[in-house]
CSV table of C-alpha atoms in Angstrom, one decimal:
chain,number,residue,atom,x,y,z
F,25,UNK,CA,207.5,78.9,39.4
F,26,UNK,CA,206.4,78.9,36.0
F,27,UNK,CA,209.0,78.8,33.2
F,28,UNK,CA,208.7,78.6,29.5
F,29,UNK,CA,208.6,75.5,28.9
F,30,UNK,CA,205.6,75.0,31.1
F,31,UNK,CA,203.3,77.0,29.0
F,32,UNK,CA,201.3,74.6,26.7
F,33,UNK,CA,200.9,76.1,23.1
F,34,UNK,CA,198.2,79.2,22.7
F,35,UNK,CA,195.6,79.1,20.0
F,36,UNK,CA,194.3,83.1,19.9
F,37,UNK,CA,191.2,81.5,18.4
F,38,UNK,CA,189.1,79.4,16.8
F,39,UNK,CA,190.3,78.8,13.6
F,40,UNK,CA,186.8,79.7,10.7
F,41,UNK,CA,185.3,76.8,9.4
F,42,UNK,CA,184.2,77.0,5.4
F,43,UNK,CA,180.9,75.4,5.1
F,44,UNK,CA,179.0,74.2,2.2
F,45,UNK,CA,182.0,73.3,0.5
F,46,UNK,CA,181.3,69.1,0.0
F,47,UNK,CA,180.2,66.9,2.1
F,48,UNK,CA,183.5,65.6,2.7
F,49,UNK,CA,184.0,68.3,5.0
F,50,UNK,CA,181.9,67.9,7.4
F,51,UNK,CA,179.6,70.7,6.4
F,52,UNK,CA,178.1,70.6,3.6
F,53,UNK,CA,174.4,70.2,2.2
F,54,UNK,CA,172.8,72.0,5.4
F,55,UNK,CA,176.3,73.5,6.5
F,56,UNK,CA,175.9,72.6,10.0
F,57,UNK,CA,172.1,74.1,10.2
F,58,UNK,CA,170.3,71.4,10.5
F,59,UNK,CA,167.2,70.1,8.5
F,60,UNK,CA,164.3,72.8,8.2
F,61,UNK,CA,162.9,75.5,10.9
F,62,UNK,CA,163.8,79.5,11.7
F,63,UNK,CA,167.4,78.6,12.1
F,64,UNK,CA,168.3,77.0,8.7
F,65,UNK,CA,166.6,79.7,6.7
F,66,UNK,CA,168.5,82.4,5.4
F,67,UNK,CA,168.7,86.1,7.6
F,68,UNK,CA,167.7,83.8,10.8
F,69,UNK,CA,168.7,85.8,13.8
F,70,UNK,CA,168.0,84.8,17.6
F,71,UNK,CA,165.6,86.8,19.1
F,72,UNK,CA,167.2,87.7,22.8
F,73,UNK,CA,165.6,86.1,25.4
F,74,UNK,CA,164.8,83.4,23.0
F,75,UNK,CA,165.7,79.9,24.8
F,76,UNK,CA,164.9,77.2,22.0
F,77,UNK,CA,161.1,76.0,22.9
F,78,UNK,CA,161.7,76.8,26.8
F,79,UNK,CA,159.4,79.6,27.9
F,80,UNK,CA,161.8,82.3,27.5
F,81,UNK,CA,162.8,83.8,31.1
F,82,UNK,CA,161.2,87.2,31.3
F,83,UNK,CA,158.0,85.6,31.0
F,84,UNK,CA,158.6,83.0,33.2
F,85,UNK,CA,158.5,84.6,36.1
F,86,UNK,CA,155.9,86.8,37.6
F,87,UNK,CA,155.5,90.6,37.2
F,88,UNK,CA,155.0,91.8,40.6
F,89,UNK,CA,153.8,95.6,42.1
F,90,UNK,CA,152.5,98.9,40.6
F,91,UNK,CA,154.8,101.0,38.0
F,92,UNK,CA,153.8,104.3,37.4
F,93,UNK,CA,154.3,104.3,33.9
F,94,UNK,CA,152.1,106.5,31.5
F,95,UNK,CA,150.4,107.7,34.4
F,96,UNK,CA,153.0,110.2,35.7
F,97,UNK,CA,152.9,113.4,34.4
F,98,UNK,CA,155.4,115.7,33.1
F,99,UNK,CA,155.3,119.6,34.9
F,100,UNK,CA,156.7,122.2,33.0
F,101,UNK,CA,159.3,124.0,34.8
F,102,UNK,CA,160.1,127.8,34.5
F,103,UNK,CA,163.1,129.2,36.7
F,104,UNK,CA,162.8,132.7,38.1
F,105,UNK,CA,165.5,134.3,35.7
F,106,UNK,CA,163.3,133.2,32.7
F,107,UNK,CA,159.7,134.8,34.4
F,108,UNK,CA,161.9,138.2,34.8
F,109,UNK,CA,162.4,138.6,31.5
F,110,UNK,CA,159.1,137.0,30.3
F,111,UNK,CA,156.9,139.2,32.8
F,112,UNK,CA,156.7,142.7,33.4
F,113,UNK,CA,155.6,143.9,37.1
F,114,UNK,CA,151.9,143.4,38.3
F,115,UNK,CA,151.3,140.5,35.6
F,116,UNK,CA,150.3,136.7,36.9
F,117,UNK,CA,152.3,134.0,36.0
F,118,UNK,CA,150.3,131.3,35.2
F,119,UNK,CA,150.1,128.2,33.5
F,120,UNK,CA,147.7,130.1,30.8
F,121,UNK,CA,149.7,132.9,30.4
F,122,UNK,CA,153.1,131.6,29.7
F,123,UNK,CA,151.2,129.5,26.9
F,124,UNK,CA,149.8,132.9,25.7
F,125,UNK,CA,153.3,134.1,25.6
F,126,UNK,CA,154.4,131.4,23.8
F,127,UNK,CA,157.0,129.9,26.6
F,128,UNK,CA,155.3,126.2,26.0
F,129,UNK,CA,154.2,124.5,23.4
F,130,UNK,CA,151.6,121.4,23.2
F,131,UNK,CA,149.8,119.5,26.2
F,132,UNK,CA,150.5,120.8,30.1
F,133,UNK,CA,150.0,119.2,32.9
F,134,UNK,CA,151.2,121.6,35.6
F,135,UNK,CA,154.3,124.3,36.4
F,136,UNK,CA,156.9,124.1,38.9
F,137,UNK,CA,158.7,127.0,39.4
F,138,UNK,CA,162.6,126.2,39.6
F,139,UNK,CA,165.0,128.8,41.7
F,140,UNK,CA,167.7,129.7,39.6
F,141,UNK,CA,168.5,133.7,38.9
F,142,UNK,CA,166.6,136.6,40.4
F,143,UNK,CA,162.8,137.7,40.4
F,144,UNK,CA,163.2,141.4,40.9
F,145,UNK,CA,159.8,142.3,39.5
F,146,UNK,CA,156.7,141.9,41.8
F,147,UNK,CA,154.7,139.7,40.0
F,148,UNK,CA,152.1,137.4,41.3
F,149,UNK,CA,153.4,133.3,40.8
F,150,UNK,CA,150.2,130.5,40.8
F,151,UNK,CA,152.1,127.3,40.0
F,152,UNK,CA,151.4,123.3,40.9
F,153,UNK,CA,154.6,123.1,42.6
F,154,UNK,CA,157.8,125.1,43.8
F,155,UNK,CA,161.1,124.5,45.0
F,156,UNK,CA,162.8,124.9,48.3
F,157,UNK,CA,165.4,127.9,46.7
F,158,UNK,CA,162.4,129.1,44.7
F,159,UNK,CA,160.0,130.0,47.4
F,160,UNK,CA,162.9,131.3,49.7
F,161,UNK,CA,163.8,134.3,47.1
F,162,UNK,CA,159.8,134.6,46.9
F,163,UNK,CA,159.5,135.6,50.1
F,164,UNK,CA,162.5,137.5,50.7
F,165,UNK,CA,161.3,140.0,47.4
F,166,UNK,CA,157.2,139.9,49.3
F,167,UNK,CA,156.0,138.3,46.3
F,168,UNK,CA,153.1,136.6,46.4
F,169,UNK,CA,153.1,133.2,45.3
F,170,UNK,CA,149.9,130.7,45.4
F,171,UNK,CA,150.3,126.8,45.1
F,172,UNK,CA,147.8,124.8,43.8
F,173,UNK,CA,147.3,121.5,41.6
């Protein structure tokens, strides 16, 4: 069992050294910086990764596989809720037309038509993609929807 008298003394921590204060000190002149590079000059801060003249460790392995980066493209999504109030009945929803209407803004790449709310006006959907819940309520209203990239 550990009593109280067991327990060595506890320094919280380090006590802060004042440099450049004499040489005397122990750090004084270069103040514990050394004699000249990046780290004695003034605003020095260590890059991370940086590992002294080692090749730092990111690079010291090799990059390995395919990422899909830049090349994946963004779809604009439109839920059904949003092309009932956008659209009035016999119109096509299209890429094209809900940039005429002002639903998008800038570069397109395709639509995928989301199924949250109700479509309750027959309308005619073209769209890259649609979802599961989306293309049920489609087809339980007979609308006609056409997929296509």
């Amino acid at each position: 069992m550990i009593e109280l008298y067991d327990l060595g003394s506890f320094v919280p921590r380090k006590k802060k050294v004042r440099v450049g204060r004499g040489n005397g000190s122990r750090f004084g002149t270069t103040c514990g910086r050394g004699m000249k590079g990046a780290g004695s000059r003034s605003g020095y801060k260590k890059r991370l990764g940086n590992e002294g003249g080692n090749l730092p460790f990111f690079r010291r392995f090799p990059k390995r596989g395919f990422g899909r980066g830049n090349l994946a493209k963004p779809l604009d999504v439109i839920n059904l809720d949003q092309i009932d109030a956008l659209f009035s009945d016999g119109e096509e929803v299209t890429l094209a037309s809900l940039k005429e209407k002002g639903f998008f803004s800038g570069p397109s790449y395709g639509l995928k038509v989301l199924g949250r709310g109700e479509l309750k006006k027959k309308v005619s959907v073209s769209a890259c993609k649609v979802s599961r819940s989306a293309r049920l309520k489609l087809d339980e209203n007979g609308i006609e929807c056409v997929t296509a990239r």
